[in-house]
Coordinates of C-alpha atoms in Angstrom, one line a residue:
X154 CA 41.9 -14.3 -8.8
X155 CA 41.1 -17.2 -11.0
X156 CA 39.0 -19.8 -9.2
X157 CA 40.3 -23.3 -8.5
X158 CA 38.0 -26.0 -10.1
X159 CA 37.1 -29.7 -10.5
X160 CA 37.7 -30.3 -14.6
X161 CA 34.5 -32.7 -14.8
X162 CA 34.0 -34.8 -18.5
X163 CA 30.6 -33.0 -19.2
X164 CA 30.3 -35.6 -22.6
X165 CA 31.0 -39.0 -20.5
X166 CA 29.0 -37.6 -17.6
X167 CA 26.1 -37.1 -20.3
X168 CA 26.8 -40.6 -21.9
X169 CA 26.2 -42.2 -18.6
X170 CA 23.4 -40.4 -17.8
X171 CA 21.7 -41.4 -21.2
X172 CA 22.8 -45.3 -20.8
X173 CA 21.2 -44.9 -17.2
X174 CA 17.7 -43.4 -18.6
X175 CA 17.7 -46.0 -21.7
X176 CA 18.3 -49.1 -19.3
X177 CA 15.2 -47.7 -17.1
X178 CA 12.9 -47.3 -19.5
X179 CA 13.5 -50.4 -21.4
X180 CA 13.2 -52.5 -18.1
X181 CA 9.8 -53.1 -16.7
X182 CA 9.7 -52.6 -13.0
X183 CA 11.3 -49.0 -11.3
X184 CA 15.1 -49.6 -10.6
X185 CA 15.2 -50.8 -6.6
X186 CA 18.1 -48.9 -5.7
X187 CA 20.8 -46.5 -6.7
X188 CA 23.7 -47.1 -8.9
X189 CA 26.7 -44.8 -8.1
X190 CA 29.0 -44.3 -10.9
X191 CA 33.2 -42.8 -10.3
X192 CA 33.4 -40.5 -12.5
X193 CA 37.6 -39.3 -13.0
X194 CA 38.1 -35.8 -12.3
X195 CA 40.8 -33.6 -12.6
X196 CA 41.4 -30.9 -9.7
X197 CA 42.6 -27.5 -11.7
X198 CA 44.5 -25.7 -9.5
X199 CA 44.5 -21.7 -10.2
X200 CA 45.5 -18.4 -8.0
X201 CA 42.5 -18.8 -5.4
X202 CA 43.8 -21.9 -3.9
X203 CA 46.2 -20.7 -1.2
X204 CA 45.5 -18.7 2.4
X205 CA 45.9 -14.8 2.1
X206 CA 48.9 -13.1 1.7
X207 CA 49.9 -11.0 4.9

């Protein structure tokens, strides 16, 4: 059956990524600590979410 699936924004996750690369490199010193980032999600439901059918 069709899987279910998390719809993730592959450009906005990209986008982010690049801001985060740019803003290391431009500062001097390594970043201390990890930023987290929400990134929205949409939960695509399809024909493998479910139990079996008896």
């Amino acid at each position: 059956p069709p899987l279910t699936t998390m719809h993730v924004p592959i450009a906005a996750l990209g986008s982010q990524a690049l801001d985060a690369l740019a803003d290391a490199l431009d500062t001097s010193q390594p970043p201390s600590h990890a930023d987290a980032t929400v990134m929205p999600v949409q939960l695509v439901v399809r024909r493998s979410c479910g139990g079996a059918k008896r």
